[in-house]
Amino acid sequence: MNFTKLTDHLKLATDRLIGFKPEPYELHEGHGVATESIYKMVDQFHELFQHPRRVMPTPELLRLRASLIHEEAVVEGIPAAMNGDIEQLLDAMADFLYVGVGTMVAIKGGISTGMTYYTQEQSIDRFM
């Protein structure tokens, strides 16, 4: 673990001990605006096509979302990356982003729960 990751992990651990809850995207300023606009765009898509929006998840909904994620990431994205097909990879990842954010739109509490956890815990290990 490099020094930056270590200090960020210590900061988050200390914040938890004293009960401080940092704002989402505190570790990477400016990312919240982009995520919010993508979320709004996908939310409008769900509204227009009458897809689920902020509902309690059912097994059927979760299976559907898993199937869509699998299709875009595993069936299309990974082969495109392995074959060096940048155009297909970017297409698959754009679809994957829509499907992933669509999952957060569909499930009640999805955006606040999912993105707060991601930005505070996982971004340290993945991006630093």
N, CA, C and O of each residue as an XYZ file, in Angstrom:
512
protein
N       0.863     -1.176      0.000
C       0.000      0.000      0.000
C       0.904      1.233      0.000
O       1.825      1.336      0.811
N       0.631      2.176     -0.927
C       1.466      3.372     -0.957
C       1.024      4.361      0.131
O      -0.006      4.178      0.780
N       1.819      5.394      0.309
C       1.585      6.344      1.397
C       0.232      7.051      1.263
O      -0.467      7.245      2.257
N      -0.138      7.437      0.031
C      -1.416      8.134     -0.174
C      -2.591      7.252      0.211
O      -3.511      7.701      0.895
N      -2.564      5.992     -0.225
C      -3.647      5.073      0.142
C      -3.718      4.901      1.653
O      -4.801      4.895      2.239
N      -2.561      4.762      2.273
C      -2.512      4.567      3.720
C      -3.127      5.760      4.447
O      -3.940      5.586      5.355
N      -2.740      6.969      4.047
C      -3.285      8.147      4.736
C      -4.787      8.287      4.491
O      -5.523      8.682      5.395
N      -5.249      7.967      3.275
C      -6.691      8.037      3.011
C      -7.457      6.990      3.815
O      -8.543      7.273      4.321
N      -6.903      5.783      3.936
C      -7.546      4.757      4.770
C      -7.599      5.208      6.230
O      -8.610      5.018      6.906
N      -6.516      5.801      6.709
C      -6.491      6.296      8.091
C      -7.508      7.416      8.285
O      -8.186      7.470      9.311
N      -7.616      8.312      7.301
C      -8.590      9.404      7.388
C     -10.010      8.842      7.494
O     -10.785      9.274      8.347
N     -10.354      7.881      6.628
C     -11.697      7.306      6.677
C     -11.949      6.563      7.989
O     -13.043      6.644      8.549
N     -10.949      5.844      8.477
C     -11.099      5.121      9.746
C     -11.309      6.104     10.892
O     -12.152      5.880     11.760
N     -10.546      7.187     10.895
C     -10.688      8.207     11.934
C     -12.064      8.866     11.840
O     -12.726      9.083     12.855
N     -12.488      9.181     10.617
C     -13.820      9.770     10.421
C     -14.903      8.873     11.002
O     -15.825      9.357     11.658
N     -14.796      7.566     10.764
C     -15.800      6.630     11.295
C     -15.769      6.609     12.822
O     -16.817      6.571     13.468
N     -14.574      6.634     13.390
C     -14.454      6.591     14.856
C     -15.131      7.776     15.523
O     -15.786      7.629     16.555
N     -14.969      8.949     14.930
C     -15.542     10.141     15.557
C     -16.962     10.434     15.063
O     -17.599     11.386     15.514
N     -17.457      9.599     14.122
C     -18.825      9.771     13.651
C     -18.991     10.770     12.531
O     -20.117     11.122     12.180
N     -17.876     11.240     11.953
C     -17.959     12.187     10.841
C     -18.268     11.436      9.557
O     -17.660     10.405      9.272
N     -19.222     11.958      8.779
C     -19.556     11.346      7.492
C     -19.200     12.335      6.388
O     -19.885     13.343      6.218
N     -18.141     12.061      5.642
C     -17.759     12.987      4.568
C     -18.800     13.004      3.460
O     -19.522     12.029      3.255
N     -18.867     14.112      2.755
C     -19.773     14.215      1.619
C     -19.310     13.253      0.532
O     -18.113     12.999      0.406
N     -20.238     12.717     -0.252
C     -19.821     11.894     -1.386
C     -18.875     12.678     -2.287
O     -19.046     13.883     -2.470
N     -17.903     12.017     -2.838
C     -16.916     12.567     -3.761
C     -15.923     13.496     -3.092
O     -15.219     14.235     -3.780
N     -15.847     13.481     -1.782
C     -14.874     14.329     -1.111
C     -13.452     13.992     -1.549
O     -12.613     14.882     -1.688
N     -13.183     12.707     -1.766
C     -11.833     12.301     -2.137
C     -11.481     12.679     -3.568
O     -10.301     12.803     -3.895
N     -12.463     12.861     -4.416
C     -12.227     13.201     -5.815
C     -13.183     14.325     -6.200
O     -14.236     14.069     -6.783
N     -12.828     15.551     -5.883
C     -13.721     16.689     -6.093
C     -14.137     16.810     -7.554
O     -13.343     16.559     -8.460
N     -15.379     17.195     -7.767
C     -15.903     17.435     -9.101
C     -16.595     16.250     -9.733
O     -17.355     16.420    -10.687
N     -16.354     15.055     -9.228
C     -16.960     13.878     -9.844
C     -18.456     13.797     -9.572
O     -19.179     13.159    -10.337
N     -18.931     14.414     -8.525
C     -20.348     14.348     -8.188
C     -21.236     14.982     -9.242
O     -22.337     14.494     -9.497
N     -20.775     16.066     -9.860
C     -21.571     16.766    -10.862
C     -21.795     15.870    -12.079
O     -22.915     15.778    -12.581
N     -20.741     15.214    -12.553
C     -20.869     14.333    -13.721
C     -21.797     13.172    -13.415
O     -22.654     12.830    -14.230
N     -21.637     12.567    -12.253
C     -22.482     11.436    -11.885
C     -23.936     11.867    -11.771
O     -24.835     11.141    -12.196
N     -24.172     13.036    -11.203
C     -25.546     13.520    -11.050
C     -26.199     13.747    -12.407
O     -27.373     13.421    -12.581
N     -25.463     14.303    -13.377
C     -26.069     14.555    -14.687
C     -26.332     13.248    -15.430
O     -27.345     13.137    -16.120
N     -25.448     12.252    -15.308
C     -25.694     10.942    -15.916
C     -26.914     10.304    -15.266
O     -27.770      9.742    -15.949
N     -26.989     10.396    -13.939
C     -28.137      9.833    -13.219
C     -29.439     10.461    -13.717
O     -30.410      9.748    -13.974
N     -29.467     11.787    -13.853
C     -30.685     12.468    -14.306
C     -31.062     12.034    -15.722
O     -32.240     11.840    -16.022
N     -30.061     11.882    -16.589
C     -30.312     11.462    -17.957
C     -30.923     10.056    -17.992
O     -31.896      9.817    -18.708
N     -30.353      9.134    -17.224
C     -30.867      7.765    -17.191
C     -32.242      7.732    -16.518
O     -33.114      6.966    -16.929
N     -32.438      8.553    -15.496
C     -33.741      8.628    -14.834
C     -34.816      9.076    -15.829
O     -35.920      8.532    -15.840
N     -34.493     10.066    -16.659
C     -35.441     10.523    -17.677
C     -35.733      9.413    -18.690
O     -36.870      9.257    -19.134
N     -34.705      8.647    -19.051
C     -34.875      7.507    -19.950
C     -35.843      6.496    -19.340
O     -36.755      6.015    -20.012
N     -35.640      6.180    -18.062
C     -36.523      5.232    -17.371
C     -37.955      5.766    -17.308
O     -38.912      5.011    -17.485
N     -38.097      7.052    -17.060
C     -39.438      7.640    -17.006
C     -40.112      7.579    -18.378
O     -41.274      7.187    -18.482
N     -39.389      7.963    -19.423
C     -39.937      7.988    -20.775
C     -40.398      6.606    -21.234
O     -41.462      6.465    -21.838
N     -39.583      5.586    -20.940
C     -39.909      4.235    -21.402
C     -40.594      3.385    -20.325
O     -40.729      2.170    -20.469
N     -41.019      4.041    -19.256
C     -41.770      3.409    -18.170
C     -41.041      2.204    -17.569
O     -41.642      1.169    -17.280
N     -39.727      2.374    -17.391
C     -38.939      1.373    -16.675
C     -39.039      1.683    -15.179
O     -39.391      2.804    -14.810
N     -38.735      0.712    -14.311
C     -38.832      0.951    -12.862
C     -37.954      2.127    -12.419
O     -36.843      2.326    -12.911
N     -38.497      2.891    -11.475
C     -37.763      4.020    -10.894
C     -37.977      3.998     -9.387
O     -39.105      4.112     -8.905
N     -36.878      3.850     -8.647
C     -36.884      3.910     -7.182
C     -37.935      2.986     -6.567
O     -38.776      3.426     -5.783
N     -37.880      1.716     -6.926
C     -38.810      0.721     -6.382
C     -38.046     -0.236     -5.475
O     -36.822     -0.343     -5.547
N     -38.787     -0.922     -4.628
C     -38.170     -1.970     -3.816
C     -37.768     -3.101     -4.761
O     -38.573     -3.524     -5.592
N     -36.538     -3.595     -4.646
C     -36.085     -4.619     -5.589
C     -36.813     -5.949     -5.395
O     -37.034     -6.403     -4.273
N     -37.169     -6.546     -6.503
C     -37.752     -7.886     -6.496
C     -36.717     -8.839     -7.093
O     -35.795     -8.389     -7.773
N     -36.848    -10.127     -6.857
C     -35.916    -11.075     -7.489
C     -35.914    -10.944     -9.017
O     -34.865    -11.073     -9.648
N     -37.077    -10.690     -9.606
C     -37.167    -10.546    -11.059
C     -36.390     -9.326    -11.540
O     -35.660     -9.399    -12.529
N     -36.548     -8.205    -10.837
C     -35.829     -6.989    -11.211
C     -34.323     -7.200    -11.083
O     -33.564     -6.799    -11.965
N     -33.892     -7.819    -10.007
C     -32.461     -8.055     -9.808
C     -31.899     -8.990    -10.876
O     -30.782     -8.783    -11.352
N     -32.655    -10.010    -11.253
C     -32.207    -10.913    -12.328
C     -32.100    -10.161    -13.656
O     -31.147    -10.357    -14.409
N     -33.077     -9.304    -13.938
C     -33.034     -8.516    -15.166
C     -31.798     -7.625    -15.185
O     -31.068     -7.589    -16.176
N     -31.563     -6.906    -14.088
C     -30.411     -5.997    -14.040
C     -29.106     -6.778    -14.173
O     -28.192     -6.340    -14.872
N     -29.014     -7.930    -13.509
C     -27.808     -8.766    -13.611
C     -27.603     -9.238    -15.045
O     -26.475     -9.266    -15.537
N     -28.686     -9.606    -15.712
C     -28.599    -10.063    -17.099
C     -28.112     -8.945    -18.021
O     -27.274     -9.177    -18.892
N     -28.633     -7.742    -17.831
C     -28.212     -6.600    -18.646
C     -26.746     -6.255    -18.402
O     -26.003     -5.986    -19.346
N     -26.334     -6.263    -17.148
C     -24.936     -5.981    -16.809
C     -24.027     -7.042    -17.420
O     -22.989     -6.714    -17.995
N     -24.408     -8.304    -17.299
C     -23.620     -9.405    -17.865
C     -23.476     -9.243    -19.379
O     -22.385     -9.403    -19.927
N     -24.577     -8.928    -20.044
C     -24.560     -8.758    -21.504
C     -23.551     -7.691    -21.926
O     -22.723     -7.927    -22.806
N     -23.625     -6.526    -21.299
C     -22.766     -5.420    -21.725
C     -21.308     -5.604    -21.314
O     -20.403     -5.327    -22.101
N     -21.077     -6.063    -20.101
C     -19.702     -6.170    -19.607
C     -19.016     -7.450    -20.067
O     -17.902     -7.404    -20.588
N     -19.673     -8.593    -19.876
C     -19.024     -9.884    -20.119
C     -19.150    -10.327    -21.574
O     -18.159    -10.702    -22.201
N     -20.362    -10.284    -22.105
C     -20.584    -10.786    -23.463
C     -20.001     -9.839    -24.514
O     -19.430    -10.291    -25.506
N     -20.144     -8.522    -24.299
C     -19.668     -7.568    -25.296
C     -18.352     -6.892    -24.918
O     -17.442     -6.810    -25.743
N     -18.241     -6.410    -23.687
C     -17.081     -5.610    -23.299
C     -15.770     -6.372    -23.234
O     -14.775     -5.936    -23.813
N     -15.751     -7.489    -22.547
C     -14.500     -8.240    -22.381
C     -13.955     -8.736    -23.719
O     -12.765     -8.557    -23.980
N     -14.773     -9.354    -24.580
C     -14.217     -9.770    -25.875
C     -13.672     -8.592    -26.695
O     -12.634     -8.715    -27.345
N     -14.370     -7.461    -26.663
C     -13.888     -6.288    -27.396
C     -12.529     -5.844    -26.865
O     -11.634     -5.517    -27.645
N     -12.372     -5.830    -25.555
C     -11.088     -5.444    -24.961
C      -9.997     -6.446    -25.320
O      -8.884     -6.059    -25.676
N     -10.316     -7.727    -25.227
C      -9.331     -8.770    -25.531
C      -8.893     -8.725    -27.000
O      -7.749     -9.046    -27.321
N      -9.807     -8.325    -27.885
C      -9.499     -8.255    -29.315
C      -8.959     -6.894    -29.744
O      -8.646     -6.683    -30.916
N      -8.852     -5.972    -28.787
C      -8.345     -4.641    -29.109
C      -9.300     -3.815    -29.953
O      -8.869     -2.890    -30.642
N     -10.577     -4.127    -29.912
C     -11.581     -3.411    -30.692
C     -12.107     -2.239    -29.861
O     -13.092     -2.362    -29.133
N     -11.433     -1.120    -29.988
C     -11.732      0.052    -29.158
C     -13.160      0.549    -29.389
O     -13.857      0.894    -28.435
N     -13.598      0.585    -30.645
C     -14.946      1.079    -30.932
C     -16.008      0.222    -30.246
O     -16.933      0.751    -29.629
N     -15.874     -1.090    -30.353
C     -16.824     -1.993    -29.700
C     -16.722     -1.904    -28.179
O     -17.732     -1.967    -27.478
N     -15.500     -1.758    -27.675
C     -15.304     -1.639    -26.229
C     -15.997     -0.388    -25.698
O     -16.710     -0.449    -24.696
N     -15.789      0.744    -26.365
C     -16.418      1.983    -25.909
C     -17.939      1.905    -26.005
O     -18.644      2.418    -25.136
N     -18.447      1.263    -27.058
C     -19.891      1.069    -27.186
C     -20.421      0.221    -26.028
O     -21.432      0.559    -25.412
N     -19.731     -0.877    -25.744
C     -20.162     -1.764    -24.652
C     -20.096     -1.045    -23.309
O     -20.983     -1.213    -22.472
N     -19.045     -0.240    -23.095
C     -18.901      0.443    -21.813
C     -19.920      1.566    -21.660
O     -20.381      1.829    -20.549
N     -20.282      2.236    -22.762
C     -21.347      3.246    -22.683
C     -22.670      2.575    -22.311
O     -23.422      3.080    -21.477
N     -22.941      1.431    -22.943
C     -24.155      0.683    -22.598
C     -24.099      0.185    -21.154
O     -25.097      0.225    -20.435
N     -22.923     -0.283    -20.743
C     -22.738     -0.769    -19.369
C     -22.988      0.356    -18.363
O     -23.623      0.142    -17.331
N     -22.487      1.551    -18.669
C     -22.709      2.700    -17.789
C     -24.206      2.981    -17.665
O     -24.708      3.192    -16.561
N     -24.909      2.983    -18.775
C     -26.348      3.219    -18.754
C     -27.068      2.154    -17.935
O     -27.957      2.462    -17.141
N     -26.673      0.896    -18.138
C     -27.308     -0.207    -17.408
C     -26.975     -0.126    -15.917
O     -27.846     -0.341    -15.073
N     -25.717      0.184    -15.592
C     -25.319      0.290    -14.186
C     -26.038      1.416    -13.469
O     -26.565      1.232    -12.372
N     -26.057      2.582    -14.096
C     -26.767      3.708    -13.497
C     -28.270      3.420    -13.492
O     -28.975      3.802    -12.557
N     -28.755      2.750    -14.532
C     -30.166      2.361    -14.575
C     -30.551      1.466    -13.409
O     -31.678      1.524    -12.918
N     -29.614      0.642    -12.971
C     -29.859     -0.207    -11.809
C     -30.037      0.654    -10.565
O     -30.905      0.383     -9.734
N     -29.206      1.700    -10.438
C     -29.345      2.598     -9.289
C     -30.622      3.418     -9.376
O     -31.216      3.743     -8.348
N     -31.056      3.758    -10.588
C     -32.324      4.472    -10.772
C     -33.490      3.567    -10.380
O     -34.427      4.006     -9.712
N     -33.428      2.318    -10.793
C     -34.541      1.390    -10.590
C     -34.762      1.047     -9.121
O     -35.903      0.912     -8.679
N     -33.686      0.907     -8.372
C     -33.789      0.425     -6.995
C     -33.878      1.590     -6.019
O     -33.050      2.501     -6.052
N     -34.870      1.560     -5.164
C     -35.070      2.612     -4.160
C     -33.816      2.763     -3.307
O     -33.321      1.788     -2.741
N     -33.303      3.994     -3.218
C     -32.107      4.267     -2.433
C     -30.818      3.892     -3.135
O     -29.744      3.973     -2.539
N     -30.905      3.481     -4.391
C     -29.731      2.985     -5.104
C     -28.619      3.992     -5.266
O     -27.458      3.673     -5.011
N     -28.944      5.203     -5.684
C     -27.883      6.180     -5.943
C     -27.226      6.641     -4.658
O     -25.999      6.711     -4.591
N     -28.003      6.957     -3.642
C     -27.397      7.470     -2.408
C     -26.605      6.391     -1.700
O     -25.519      6.664     -1.188
N     -27.117      5.178     -1.658
C     -26.410      4.096     -0.981
C     -25.196      3.660     -1.779
O     -24.094      3.565     -1.238
N     -25.389      3.394     -3.060
C     -24.310      2.875     -3.889
C     -23.165      3.844     -4.073
O     -22.009      3.466     -3.883
N     -23.447      5.075     -4.435
C     -22.372      6.013     -4.730
C     -21.682      6.520     -3.478
O     -20.476      6.766     -3.522
N     -22.368      6.686     -2.383
C     -21.704      7.117     -1.162
C     -20.710      6.069     -0.716
O     -19.578      6.399     -0.362
N     -21.117      4.804     -0.728
C     -20.205      3.729     -0.335
C     -19.022      3.676     -1.280
O     -17.878      3.569     -0.839
N     -19.285      3.750     -2.574
C     -18.212      3.626     -3.554
C     -17.185      4.728     -3.369
O     -15.988      4.449     -3.293
N     -17.626      5.960     -3.296
C     -16.672      7.053     -3.257
C     -15.881      7.081     -1.967
O     -14.718      7.487     -1.977
N     -16.456      6.674     -0.881
C     -15.752      6.764      0.389
C     -14.835      5.590      0.655
O     -13.827      5.751      1.343
N     -15.139      4.440      0.147
C     -14.362      3.252      0.488
C     -13.558      2.712     -0.681
O     -12.347      2.524     -0.564
N     -14.202      2.463     -1.790
C     -13.558      1.737     -2.866
C     -12.656      2.587     -3.735
O     -11.704      2.058     -4.310
N     -12.908      3.873     -3.857
C     -12.100      4.674     -4.768
C     -10.651      4.767     -4.314
O      -9.759      4.938     -5.145
N     -10.405      4.662     -3.044
C      -9.026      4.715     -2.556
C      -8.207      3.596     -3.177
O      -7.130      3.839     -3.722
N      -8.707      2.388     -3.097
C      -7.955      1.245     -3.607
C      -7.923      1.192     -5.126
O      -6.949      0.704     -5.699
N      -8.940      1.670     -5.778
C      -9.007      1.542     -7.235
C      -8.300      2.650     -7.978
O      -7.769      2.409     -9.062
N      -8.270      3.858     -7.439
C      -7.787      4.986     -8.224
C      -6.580      5.711     -7.647
O      -6.115      6.684     -8.241
N      -6.070      5.278     -6.534
C      -4.904      5.958     -5.963
C      -3.729      5.031     -5.899
O      -2.655      5.425     -5.446
